[in-house]
mmCIF file of C-alpha atoms in Angstrom:
data_model
loop_
_atom_site.group_PDB
_atom_site.id
_atom_site.type_symbol
_atom_site.label_atom_id
_atom_site.label_comp_id
_atom_site.label_asym_id
_atom_site.label_seq_id
_atom_site.Cartn_x
_atom_site.Cartn_y
_atom_site.Cartn_z
ATOM 1 C CA UNK A 1 -70.802 67.334 -30.861
ATOM 2 C CA UNK A 2 -70.031 64.243 -29.018
ATOM 3 C CA UNK A 3 -67.260 61.711 -29.842
ATOM 4 C CA UNK A 4 -66.379 58.288 -28.750
ATOM 5 C CA UNK A 5 -62.804 56.934 -28.636
ATOM 6 C CA UNK A 6 -62.039 53.264 -28.717
ATOM 7 C CA UNK A 7 -58.160 53.272 -28.584
ATOM 8 C CA UNK A 8 -57.583 49.429 -29.514
ATOM 9 C CA UNK A 9 -58.336 48.580 -32.601
ATOM 10 C CA UNK A 10 -57.460 44.767 -32.234
ATOM 11 C CA UNK A 11 -57.080 42.923 -28.924
ATOM 12 C CA UNK A 12 -55.705 39.480 -28.673
ATOM 13 C CA UNK A 13 -56.573 37.528 -25.335
ATOM 14 C CA UNK A 14 -55.989 33.925 -24.207
ATOM 15 C CA UNK A 15 -59.219 31.961 -23.476
ATOM 16 C CA UNK A 16 -59.938 32.067 -19.715
ATOM 17 C CA UNK A 17 -58.090 35.266 -19.369
ATOM 18 C CA UNK A 18 -59.397 38.608 -18.253
ATOM 19 C CA UNK A 19 -60.440 41.333 -20.664
ATOM 20 C CA UNK A 20 -60.865 45.042 -20.237
ATOM 21 C CA UNK A 21 -62.286 46.998 -23.569
ATOM 22 C CA UNK A 22 -61.425 50.672 -23.229
ATOM 23 C CA UNK A 23 -63.813 53.406 -24.278
ATOM 24 C CA UNK A 24 -63.529 57.193 -23.845
ATOM 25 C CA UNK A 25 -66.027 59.847 -24.825
ATOM 26 C CA UNK A 26 -66.519 63.614 -25.276
ATOM 27 C CA UNK A 27 -69.570 65.064 -24.339
ATOM 28 C CA UNK A 28 -70.367 68.271 -22.021
ATOM 29 C CA UNK A 29 -73.225 66.475 -19.895
ATOM 30 C CA UNK A 30 -73.555 63.014 -18.647
ATOM 31 C CA UNK A 31 -74.813 61.030 -21.573
ATOM 32 C CA UNK A 32 -76.343 57.652 -21.990
ATOM 33 C CA UNK A 33 -73.607 54.957 -22.587
ATOM 34 C CA UNK A 34 -73.908 51.608 -24.397
ATOM 35 C CA UNK A 35 -71.495 48.563 -25.164
ATOM 36 C CA UNK A 36 -72.847 46.359 -28.252
ATOM 37 C CA UNK A 37 -71.220 43.333 -29.972
ATOM 38 C CA UNK A 38 -71.417 42.248 -33.319
ATOM 39 C CA UNK A 39 -70.623 38.713 -34.469
ATOM 40 C CA UNK A 40 -69.344 38.102 -38.093
ATOM 41 C CA UNK A 41 -72.183 38.727 -40.508
ATOM 42 C CA UNK A 42 -74.652 39.716 -37.662
ATOM 43 C CA UNK A 43 -76.311 42.979 -36.402
ATOM 44 C CA UNK A 44 -75.526 44.610 -32.938
ATOM 45 C CA UNK A 45 -76.433 43.149 -29.807
ATOM 46 C CA UNK A 46 -76.735 45.061 -26.893
ATOM 47 C CA UNK A 47 -74.452 43.941 -24.018
ATOM 48 C CA UNK A 48 -75.182 46.504 -21.559
ATOM 49 C CA UNK A 49 -76.257 49.974 -21.108
ATOM 50 C CA UNK A 50 -75.626 53.083 -18.695
ATOM 51 C CA UNK A 51 -78.335 56.007 -17.994
ATOM 52 C CA UNK A 52 -77.901 56.707 -14.315
ATOM 53 C CA UNK A 53 -77.290 55.570 -10.946
ATOM 54 C CA UNK A 54 -74.700 52.856 -9.962
ATOM 55 C CA UNK A 55 -71.895 53.488 -11.968
ATOM 56 C CA UNK A 56 -70.741 49.695 -12.327
ATOM 57 C CA UNK A 57 -73.487 47.959 -14.726
ATOM 58 C CA UNK A 58 -73.737 44.365 -15.237
ATOM 59 C CA UNK A 59 -74.680 43.081 -19.011
ATOM 60 C CA UNK A 60 -75.296 39.758 -20.379
ATOM 61 C CA UNK A 61 -72.945 37.297 -21.236
ATOM 62 C CA UNK A 62 -70.880 37.905 -17.919
ATOM 63 C CA UNK A 63 -69.774 41.556 -18.948
ATOM 64 C CA UNK A 64 -69.788 44.525 -16.915
ATOM 65 C CA UNK A 65 -68.890 48.176 -17.636
ATOM 66 C CA UNK A 66 -67.754 51.210 -15.077
ATOM 67 C CA UNK A 67 -68.790 54.613 -15.915
ATOM 68 C CA UNK A 68 -66.127 57.017 -14.485
ATOM 69 C CA UNK A 69 -67.168 60.547 -14.876
ATOM 70 C CA UNK A 70 -63.853 62.146 -13.943
ATOM 71 C CA UNK A 71 -62.114 60.090 -16.688
ATOM 72 C CA UNK A 72 -64.793 60.517 -19.183
ATOM 73 C CA UNK A 73 -64.676 56.826 -19.742
ATOM 74 C CA UNK A 74 -67.137 53.410 -19.755
ATOM 75 C CA UNK A 75 -64.753 50.464 -20.212
ATOM 76 C CA UNK A 76 -66.049 47.046 -20.490
ATOM 77 C CA UNK A 77 -64.559 44.039 -18.603
ATOM 78 C CA UNK A 78 -64.975 40.309 -18.113
ATOM 79 C CA UNK A 79 -63.098 38.209 -15.997
ATOM 80 C CA UNK A 80 -62.797 35.092 -18.096
ATOM 81 C CA UNK A 81 -63.287 35.076 -21.688
ATOM 82 C CA UNK A 82 -64.481 32.298 -23.776
ATOM 83 C CA UNK A 83 -63.951 31.599 -27.438
ATOM 84 C CA UNK A 84 -67.336 32.721 -28.247
ATOM 85 C CA UNK A 85 -66.479 36.073 -27.096
ATOM 86 C CA UNK A 86 -64.628 36.774 -30.231
ATOM 87 C CA UNK A 87 -66.191 39.537 -32.268
ATOM 88 C CA UNK A 88 -66.350 43.175 -32.808
ATOM 89 C CA UNK A 89 -67.254 45.558 -29.853
ATOM 90 C CA UNK A 90 -68.669 49.046 -30.354
ATOM 91 C CA UNK A 91 -68.970 51.612 -27.521
ATOM 92 C CA UNK A 92 -71.653 54.196 -28.283
ATOM 93 C CA UNK A 93 -73.107 57.493 -26.561
ATOM 94 C CA UNK A 94 -76.189 59.409 -26.697
ATOM 95 C CA UNK A 95 -77.178 62.639 -25.159
ATOM 96 C CA UNK A 96 -78.802 62.222 -21.656
ATOM 97 C CA UNK A 97 -81.792 64.600 -22.603
ATOM 98 C CA UNK A 98 -82.623 62.782 -25.881
ATOM 99 C CA UNK A 99 -82.172 59.090 -24.664
ATOM 100 C CA UNK A 100 -80.987 58.384 -28.334
ATOM 101 C CA UNK A 101 -83.957 59.734 -30.294
ATOM 102 C CA UNK A 102 -81.322 61.734 -32.503
ATOM 103 C CA UNK A 103 -79.218 58.814 -33.062
ATOM 104 C CA UNK A 104 -76.218 57.265 -31.348
ATOM 105 C CA UNK A 105 -72.607 57.926 -32.006
ATOM 106 C CA UNK A 106 -70.123 55.070 -32.148
ATOM 107 C CA UNK A 107 -66.720 54.414 -31.666
ATOM 108 C CA UNK A 108 -65.014 52.784 -34.353
ATOM 109 C CA UNK A 109 -64.937 49.407 -32.589
ATOM 110 C CA UNK A 110 -62.276 46.853 -31.222
ATOM 111 C CA UNK A 111 -61.862 43.666 -33.028
ATOM 112 C CA UNK A 112 -61.441 40.667 -30.247
ATOM 113 C CA UNK A 113 -59.396 37.771 -30.873
ATOM 114 C CA UNK A 114 -59.324 34.932 -28.521
ATOM 115 C CA UNK A 115 -56.279 32.548 -28.657
ATOM 116 C CA UNK A 116 -56.951 28.812 -27.373
ATOM 117 C CA UNK B 1 -88.716 40.917 -27.731
ATOM 118 C CA UNK B 2 -88.164 43.492 -30.497
ATOM 119 C CA UNK B 3 -87.825 42.052 -33.911
ATOM 120 C CA UNK B 4 -86.178 44.541 -36.260
ATOM 121 C CA UNK B 5 -86.484 42.997 -39.821
ATOM 122 C CA UNK B 6 -84.205 44.157 -42.760
ATOM 123 C CA UNK B 7 -85.722 42.627 -46.016
ATOM 124 C CA UNK B 8 -82.299 41.526 -47.704
ATOM 125 C CA UNK B 9 -79.053 40.521 -45.846
ATOM 126 C CA UNK B 10 -77.363 40.559 -49.141
ATOM 127 C CA UNK B 11 -77.940 42.826 -52.409
ATOM 128 C CA UNK B 12 -76.077 43.496 -55.178
ATOM 129 C CA UNK B 13 -76.970 46.420 -57.625
ATOM 130 C CA UNK B 14 -75.395 48.455 -60.407
ATOM 131 C CA UNK B 15 -74.138 51.834 -60.552
ATOM 132 C CA UNK B 16 -76.782 54.440 -61.286
ATOM 133 C CA UNK B 17 -79.587 52.121 -60.042
ATOM 134 C CA UNK B 18 -82.362 53.465 -57.629
ATOM 135 C CA UNK B 19 -81.985 51.130 -54.570
ATOM 136 C CA UNK B 20 -84.433 50.549 -51.688
ATOM 137 C CA UNK B 21 -83.415 49.107 -48.369
ATOM 138 C CA UNK B 22 -86.384 48.267 -46.164
ATOM 139 C CA UNK B 23 -86.573 47.861 -42.568
ATOM 140 C CA UNK B 24 -89.710 46.669 -40.340
ATOM 141 C CA UNK B 25 -90.009 46.696 -36.534
ATOM 142 C CA UNK B 26 -92.898 44.825 -34.861
ATOM 143 C CA UNK B 27 -92.846 46.973 -31.248
ATOM 144 C CA UNK B 28 -94.650 50.132 -32.417
ATOM 145 C CA UNK B 29 -91.320 52.045 -31.705
ATOM 146 C CA UNK B 30 -91.561 55.653 -32.403
ATOM 147 C CA UNK B 31 -88.310 56.440 -33.721
ATOM 148 C CA UNK B 32 -86.051 54.582 -36.549
ATOM 149 C CA UNK B 33 -82.696 54.824 -37.678
ATOM 150 C CA UNK B 34 -80.292 53.854 -40.766
ATOM 151 C CA UNK B 35 -76.405 53.712 -40.190
ATOM 152 C CA UNK B 36 -73.897 52.410 -42.555
ATOM 153 C CA UNK B 37 -70.816 50.455 -41.250
ATOM 154 C CA UNK B 38 -67.773 50.397 -42.794
ATOM 155 C CA UNK B 39 -64.133 48.690 -41.637
ATOM 156 C CA UNK B 40 -62.283 51.175 -39.344
ATOM 157 C CA UNK B 41 -65.095 53.739 -39.428
ATOM 158 C CA UNK B 42 -67.702 52.201 -37.060
ATOM 159 C CA UNK B 43 -71.168 53.045 -37.461
ATOM 160 C CA UNK B 44 -72.366 56.178 -39.084
ATOM 161 C CA UNK B 45 -76.035 57.697 -38.807
ATOM 162 C CA UNK B 46 -77.358 58.548 -42.075
ATOM 163 C CA UNK B 47 -81.052 59.555 -41.481
ATOM 164 C CA UNK B 48 -83.415 59.003 -38.408
ATOM 165 C CA UNK B 49 -87.080 59.514 -37.913
ATOM 166 C CA UNK B 50 -89.044 60.591 -35.001
ATOM 167 C CA UNK B 51 -92.675 59.321 -36.314
ATOM 168 C CA UNK B 52 -94.703 58.722 -39.395
ATOM 169 C CA UNK B 53 -93.768 61.333 -42.222
ATOM 170 C CA UNK B 54 -90.817 62.779 -40.385
ATOM 171 C CA UNK B 55 -87.323 62.487 -41.244
ATOM 172 C CA UNK B 56 -84.013 64.067 -40.030
ATOM 173 C CA UNK B 57 -80.483 64.075 -41.674
ATOM 174 C CA UNK B 58 -77.893 62.306 -39.613
ATOM 175 C CA UNK B 59 -74.166 62.651 -40.206
ATOM 176 C CA UNK B 60 -73.662 61.671 -43.604
ATOM 177 C CA UNK B 61 -76.974 61.826 -45.659
ATOM 178 C CA UNK B 62 -75.557 62.945 -49.025
ATOM 179 C CA UNK B 63 -76.575 60.376 -51.622
ATOM 180 C CA UNK B 64 -79.289 58.967 -49.763
ATOM 181 C CA UNK B 65 -83.153 59.665 -48.928
ATOM 182 C CA UNK B 66 -85.599 58.031 -46.703
ATOM 183 C CA UNK B 67 -89.363 57.237 -46.651
ATOM 184 C CA UNK B 68 -91.554 56.509 -43.735
ATOM 185 C CA UNK B 69 -95.440 56.359 -44.457
ATOM 186 C CA UNK B 70 -96.180 53.755 -41.945
ATOM 187 C CA UNK B 71 -95.214 53.513 -38.238
ATOM 188 C CA UNK B 72 -93.502 50.183 -38.501
ATOM 189 C CA UNK B 73 -91.395 50.580 -41.719
ATOM 190 C CA UNK B 74 -88.301 52.659 -42.673
ATOM 191 C CA UNK B 75 -86.986 52.489 -45.969
ATOM 192 C CA UNK B 76 -83.546 54.054 -47.209
ATOM 193 C CA UNK B 77 -83.342 54.730 -50.880
ATOM 194 C CA UNK B 78 -80.071 55.616 -52.803
ATOM 195 C CA UNK B 79 -81.391 57.878 -55.578
ATOM 196 C CA UNK B 80 -78.518 56.747 -58.055
ATOM 197 C CA UNK B 81 -76.446 54.204 -56.671
ATOM 198 C CA UNK B 82 -72.375 54.685 -56.593
ATOM 199 C CA UNK B 83 -69.387 52.470 -55.898
ATOM 200 C CA UNK B 84 -68.813 54.287 -52.821
ATOM 201 C CA UNK B 85 -72.083 53.334 -51.435
ATOM 202 C CA UNK B 86 -71.010 49.585 -51.188
ATOM 203 C CA UNK B 87 -71.137 49.110 -47.113
ATOM 204 C CA UNK B 88 -73.264 47.388 -44.544
ATOM 205 C CA UNK B 89 -76.475 48.843 -43.638
ATOM 206 C CA UNK B 90 -78.132 48.720 -40.268
ATOM 207 C CA UNK B 91 -81.695 49.905 -39.301
ATOM 208 C CA UNK B 92 -82.657 50.218 -35.624
ATOM 209 C CA UNK B 93 -85.713 51.566 -33.741
ATOM 210 C CA UNK B 94 -86.160 53.106 -30.181
ATOM 211 C CA UNK B 95 -89.282 53.520 -28.208
ATOM 212 C CA UNK B 96 -89.641 56.996 -26.950
ATOM 213 C CA UNK B 97 -88.826 58.126 -23.222
ATOM 214 C CA UNK B 98 -88.426 55.140 -20.734
ATOM 215 C CA UNK B 99 -84.684 54.651 -20.928
ATOM 216 C CA UNK B 100 -84.524 52.265 -23.524
ATOM 217 C CA UNK B 101 -81.587 51.125 -26.038
ATOM 218 C CA UNK B 102 -81.967 50.899 -29.683
ATOM 219 C CA UNK B 103 -82.484 47.611 -31.246
ATOM 220 C CA UNK B 104 -80.784 46.695 -34.584
ATOM 221 C CA UNK B 105 -81.641 44.420 -37.475
ATOM 222 C CA UNK B 106 -79.175 41.940 -38.679
ATOM 223 C CA UNK B 107 -77.842 44.258 -41.434
ATOM 224 C CA UNK B 108 -77.913 44.373 -45.340
ATOM 225 C CA UNK B 109 -74.529 44.083 -47.207
ATOM 226 C CA UNK B 110 -75.177 46.019 -50.241
ATOM 227 C CA UNK B 111 -72.564 45.726 -53.077
ATOM 228 C CA UNK B 112 -72.415 48.550 -56.047
ATOM 229 C CA UNK B 113 -70.776 47.161 -59.174
#
């Protein structure tokens, strides 16, 4: 069974600083990979996804992520964070063959705090 | 844009009650999902459905059942609610094929007293 690890439960970053959120997965083949963001009291919004091709993926709100097969990682980055980026971030994986039809496996989330 | 609508944002029920959580999607997606979200545990899959009348158990199906009588609607049922089912419940839908992501509703925060 696949698993997803987000090593950082909380991260605090100053506004304007760069950000990297870590995600490692365990899966035999190349999976589909996702980053979702959740603002307080809201559902999940898709930031970006990787299915195949270019390993550097651009998403919404200025986020990007890089798939590194050798490290089984899919880290999320942003060059300069804004106070509105404060939220919970979830990495998720799905088997590449099914495309997510059997459901996603999520990490436990990283809570991002932005300092003024 | 895909719209996944969960009928209640907040719900308070009593132990032993039968509870229905409703989810409707407007994009004719074949696949629908129910997850529960708890602090420190992320999201965990309860049940999913590939099509009308079909259902599959996810990782934590105990204490839950589902119903999918129409393609656009997927209901989660707590047969006899217990306090350990107090949680945030999220519904999602997905189009089969075509490299698409799951789309989520805003969630239902359920409290069992």
